[in-house]
PDB file of C-alpha atoms in Angstrom:
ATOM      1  CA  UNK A 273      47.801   1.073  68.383  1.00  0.00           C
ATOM      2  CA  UNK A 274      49.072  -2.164  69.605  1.00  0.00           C
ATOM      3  CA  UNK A 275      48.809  -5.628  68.006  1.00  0.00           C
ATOM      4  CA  UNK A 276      46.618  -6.903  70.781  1.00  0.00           C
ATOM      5  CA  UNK A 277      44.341  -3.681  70.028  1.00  0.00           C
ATOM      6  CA  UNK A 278      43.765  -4.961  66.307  1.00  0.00           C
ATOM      7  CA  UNK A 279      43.441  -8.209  67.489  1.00  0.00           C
ATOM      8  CA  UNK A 280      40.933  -7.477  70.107  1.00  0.00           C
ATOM      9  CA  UNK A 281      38.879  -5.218  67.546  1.00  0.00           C
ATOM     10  CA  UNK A 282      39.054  -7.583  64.902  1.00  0.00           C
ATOM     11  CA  UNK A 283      37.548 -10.152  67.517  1.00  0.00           C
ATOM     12  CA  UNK A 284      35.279  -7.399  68.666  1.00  0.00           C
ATOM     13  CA  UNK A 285      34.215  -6.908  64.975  1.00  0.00           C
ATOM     14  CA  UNK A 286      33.714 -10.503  63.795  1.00  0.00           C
ATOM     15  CA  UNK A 287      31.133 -11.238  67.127  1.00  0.00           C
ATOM     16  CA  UNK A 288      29.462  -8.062  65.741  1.00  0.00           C
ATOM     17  CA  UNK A 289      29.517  -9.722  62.575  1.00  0.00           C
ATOM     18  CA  UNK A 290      28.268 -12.881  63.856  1.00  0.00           C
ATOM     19  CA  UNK A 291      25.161 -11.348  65.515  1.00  0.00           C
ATOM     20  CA  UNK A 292      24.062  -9.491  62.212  1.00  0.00           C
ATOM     21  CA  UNK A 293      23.808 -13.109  60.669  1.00  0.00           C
ATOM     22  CA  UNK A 294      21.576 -14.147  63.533  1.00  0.00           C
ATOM     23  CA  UNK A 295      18.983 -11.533  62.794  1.00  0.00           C
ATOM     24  CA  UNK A 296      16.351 -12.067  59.634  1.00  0.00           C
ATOM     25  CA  UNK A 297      17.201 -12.105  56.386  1.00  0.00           C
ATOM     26  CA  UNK A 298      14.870  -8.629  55.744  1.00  0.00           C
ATOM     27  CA  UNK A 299      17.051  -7.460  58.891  1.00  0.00           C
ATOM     28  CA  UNK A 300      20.438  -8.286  57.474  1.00  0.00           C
ATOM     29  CA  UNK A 301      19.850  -6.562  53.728  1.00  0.00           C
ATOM     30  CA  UNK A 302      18.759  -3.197  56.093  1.00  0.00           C
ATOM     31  CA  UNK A 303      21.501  -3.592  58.328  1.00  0.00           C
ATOM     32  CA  UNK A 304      23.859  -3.698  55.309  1.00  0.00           C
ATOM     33  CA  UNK A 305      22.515  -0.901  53.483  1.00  0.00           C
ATOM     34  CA  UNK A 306      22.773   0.854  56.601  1.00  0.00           C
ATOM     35  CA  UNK A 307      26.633   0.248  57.018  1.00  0.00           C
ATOM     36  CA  UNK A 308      27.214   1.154  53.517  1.00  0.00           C
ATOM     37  CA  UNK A 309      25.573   4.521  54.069  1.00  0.00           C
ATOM     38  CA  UNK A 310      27.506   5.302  57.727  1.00  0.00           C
ATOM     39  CA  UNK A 311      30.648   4.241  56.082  1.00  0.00           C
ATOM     40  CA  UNK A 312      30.108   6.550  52.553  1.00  0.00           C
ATOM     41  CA  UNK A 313      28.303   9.390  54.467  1.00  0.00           C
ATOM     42  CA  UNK A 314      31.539   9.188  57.617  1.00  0.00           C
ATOM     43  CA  UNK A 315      30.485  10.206  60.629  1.00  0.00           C
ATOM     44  CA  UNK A 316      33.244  10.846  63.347  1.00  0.00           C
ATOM     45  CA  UNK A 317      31.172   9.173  65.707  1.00  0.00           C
ATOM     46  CA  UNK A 318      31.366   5.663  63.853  1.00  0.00           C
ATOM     47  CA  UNK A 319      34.811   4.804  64.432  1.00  0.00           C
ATOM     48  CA  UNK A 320      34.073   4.855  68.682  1.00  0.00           C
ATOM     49  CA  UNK A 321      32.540   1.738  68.134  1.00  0.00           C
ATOM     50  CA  UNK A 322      28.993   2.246  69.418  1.00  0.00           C
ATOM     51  CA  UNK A 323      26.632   3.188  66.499  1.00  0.00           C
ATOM     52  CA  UNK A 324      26.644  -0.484  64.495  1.00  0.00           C
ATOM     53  CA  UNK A 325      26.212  -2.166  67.802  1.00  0.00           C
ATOM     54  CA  UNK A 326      23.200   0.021  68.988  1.00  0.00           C
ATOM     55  CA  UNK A 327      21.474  -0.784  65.433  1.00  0.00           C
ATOM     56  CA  UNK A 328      22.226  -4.300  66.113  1.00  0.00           C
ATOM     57  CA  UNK A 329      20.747  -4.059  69.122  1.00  0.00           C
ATOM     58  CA  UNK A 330      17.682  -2.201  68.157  1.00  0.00           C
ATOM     59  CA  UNK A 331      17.167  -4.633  65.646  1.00  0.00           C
ATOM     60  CA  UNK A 332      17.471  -7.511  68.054  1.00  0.00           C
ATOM     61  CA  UNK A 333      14.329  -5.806  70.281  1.00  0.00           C
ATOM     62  CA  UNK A 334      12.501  -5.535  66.800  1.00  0.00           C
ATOM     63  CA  UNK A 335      12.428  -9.430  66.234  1.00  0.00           C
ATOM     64  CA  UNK A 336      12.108  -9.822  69.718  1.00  0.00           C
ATOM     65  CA  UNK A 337       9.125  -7.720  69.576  1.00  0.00           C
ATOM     66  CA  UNK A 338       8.193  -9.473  66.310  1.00  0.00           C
ATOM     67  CA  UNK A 339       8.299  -6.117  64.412  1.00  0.00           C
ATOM     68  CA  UNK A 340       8.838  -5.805  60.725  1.00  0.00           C
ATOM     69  CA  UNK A 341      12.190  -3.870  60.102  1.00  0.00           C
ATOM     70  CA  UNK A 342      10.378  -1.603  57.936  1.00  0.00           C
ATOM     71  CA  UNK A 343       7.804  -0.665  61.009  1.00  0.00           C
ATOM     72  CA  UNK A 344      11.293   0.081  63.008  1.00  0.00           C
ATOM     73  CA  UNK A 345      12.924   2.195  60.716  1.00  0.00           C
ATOM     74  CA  UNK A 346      10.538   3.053  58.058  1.00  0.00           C
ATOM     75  CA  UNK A 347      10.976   3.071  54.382  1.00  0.00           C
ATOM     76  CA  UNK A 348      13.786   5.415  53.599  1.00  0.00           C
ATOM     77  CA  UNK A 349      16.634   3.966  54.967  1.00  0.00           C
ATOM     78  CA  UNK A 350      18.945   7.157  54.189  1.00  0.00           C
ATOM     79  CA  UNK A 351      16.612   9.365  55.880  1.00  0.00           C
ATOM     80  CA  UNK A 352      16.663   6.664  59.205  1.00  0.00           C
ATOM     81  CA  UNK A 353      20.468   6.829  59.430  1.00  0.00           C
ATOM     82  CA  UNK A 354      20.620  10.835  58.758  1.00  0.00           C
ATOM     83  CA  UNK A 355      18.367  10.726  62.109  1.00  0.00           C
ATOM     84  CA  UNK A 356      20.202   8.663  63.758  1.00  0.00           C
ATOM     85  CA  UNK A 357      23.483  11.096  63.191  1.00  0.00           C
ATOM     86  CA  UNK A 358      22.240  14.189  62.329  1.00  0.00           C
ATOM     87  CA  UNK A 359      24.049  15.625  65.625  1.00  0.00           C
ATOM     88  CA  UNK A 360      27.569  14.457  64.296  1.00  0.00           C
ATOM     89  CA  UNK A 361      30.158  15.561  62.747  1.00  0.00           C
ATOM     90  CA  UNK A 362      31.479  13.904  59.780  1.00  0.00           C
ATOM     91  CA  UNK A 363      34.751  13.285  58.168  1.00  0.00           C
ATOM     92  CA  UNK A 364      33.722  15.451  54.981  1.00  0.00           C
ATOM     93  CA  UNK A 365      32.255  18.046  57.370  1.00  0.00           C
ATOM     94  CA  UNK A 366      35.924  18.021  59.108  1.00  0.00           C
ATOM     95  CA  UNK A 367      37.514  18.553  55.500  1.00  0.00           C
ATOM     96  CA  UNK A 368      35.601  21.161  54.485  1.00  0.00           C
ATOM     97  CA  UNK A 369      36.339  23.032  58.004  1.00  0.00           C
ATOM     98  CA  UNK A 370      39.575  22.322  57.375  1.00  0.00           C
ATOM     99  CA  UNK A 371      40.006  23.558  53.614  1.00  0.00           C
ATOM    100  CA  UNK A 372      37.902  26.857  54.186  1.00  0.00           C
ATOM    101  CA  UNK A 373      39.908  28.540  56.418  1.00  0.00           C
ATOM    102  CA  UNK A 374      36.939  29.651  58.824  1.00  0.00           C
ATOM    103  CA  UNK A 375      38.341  30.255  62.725  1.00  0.00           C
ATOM    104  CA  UNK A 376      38.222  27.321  64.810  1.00  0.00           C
ATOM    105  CA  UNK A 377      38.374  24.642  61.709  1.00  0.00           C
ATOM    106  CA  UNK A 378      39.036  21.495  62.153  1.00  0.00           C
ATOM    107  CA  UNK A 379      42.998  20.843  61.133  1.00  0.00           C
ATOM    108  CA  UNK A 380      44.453  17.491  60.900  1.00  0.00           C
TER     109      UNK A 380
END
């Protein structure tokens, strides 16, 4: 990774940034308990760079749409982000592959 990668992703992150502030403040305190879940539970997927934004973006048709965030995601927020992953792997399911030994595990 190159210096202009980490620069372009850190400007790539803060205009993500900037567009979470721009949704309502019931929006933001989801979207943040959100991250903190993707980013303790790990899935592989995260780090392409596509799953924050697509919340972000599903948000943004919510208050578009004038839609409580609760009516978008419902009231268990865990439960709304296992859905929304529950087809990827994660970094703890990579470990564990690795660790046990199994045939075709995951080795880093």
């Amino acid at each position: 990774m190159s210096i202009q990668d980490i620069i372009e992703g850190k400007k790539q992150w803060r205009a993500h940034v900037a567009r979470i502030k721009t949704l309502p403040p019931d929006y933001q305190i989801v979207y943040k308990e959100m991250q903190k879940y993707l980013f303790k539970v790990g899935p592989v997927s995260l780090s392409d760079g596509r799953l924050l934004p697509g919340i972000v973006d599903f948000f943004e048709e919510g208050v578009a749409a004038e839609k409580g965030v609760l009516e978008l995601i419902g009231t268990d927020v865990a439960a709304f982000c296992d859905d929304l992953i529950k087809d990827s792997p994660t970094y703890a399911d990579a470990y564990q592959e690795s660790i046990s030994g199994e045939p075709g595990a995951a080795r880093k």
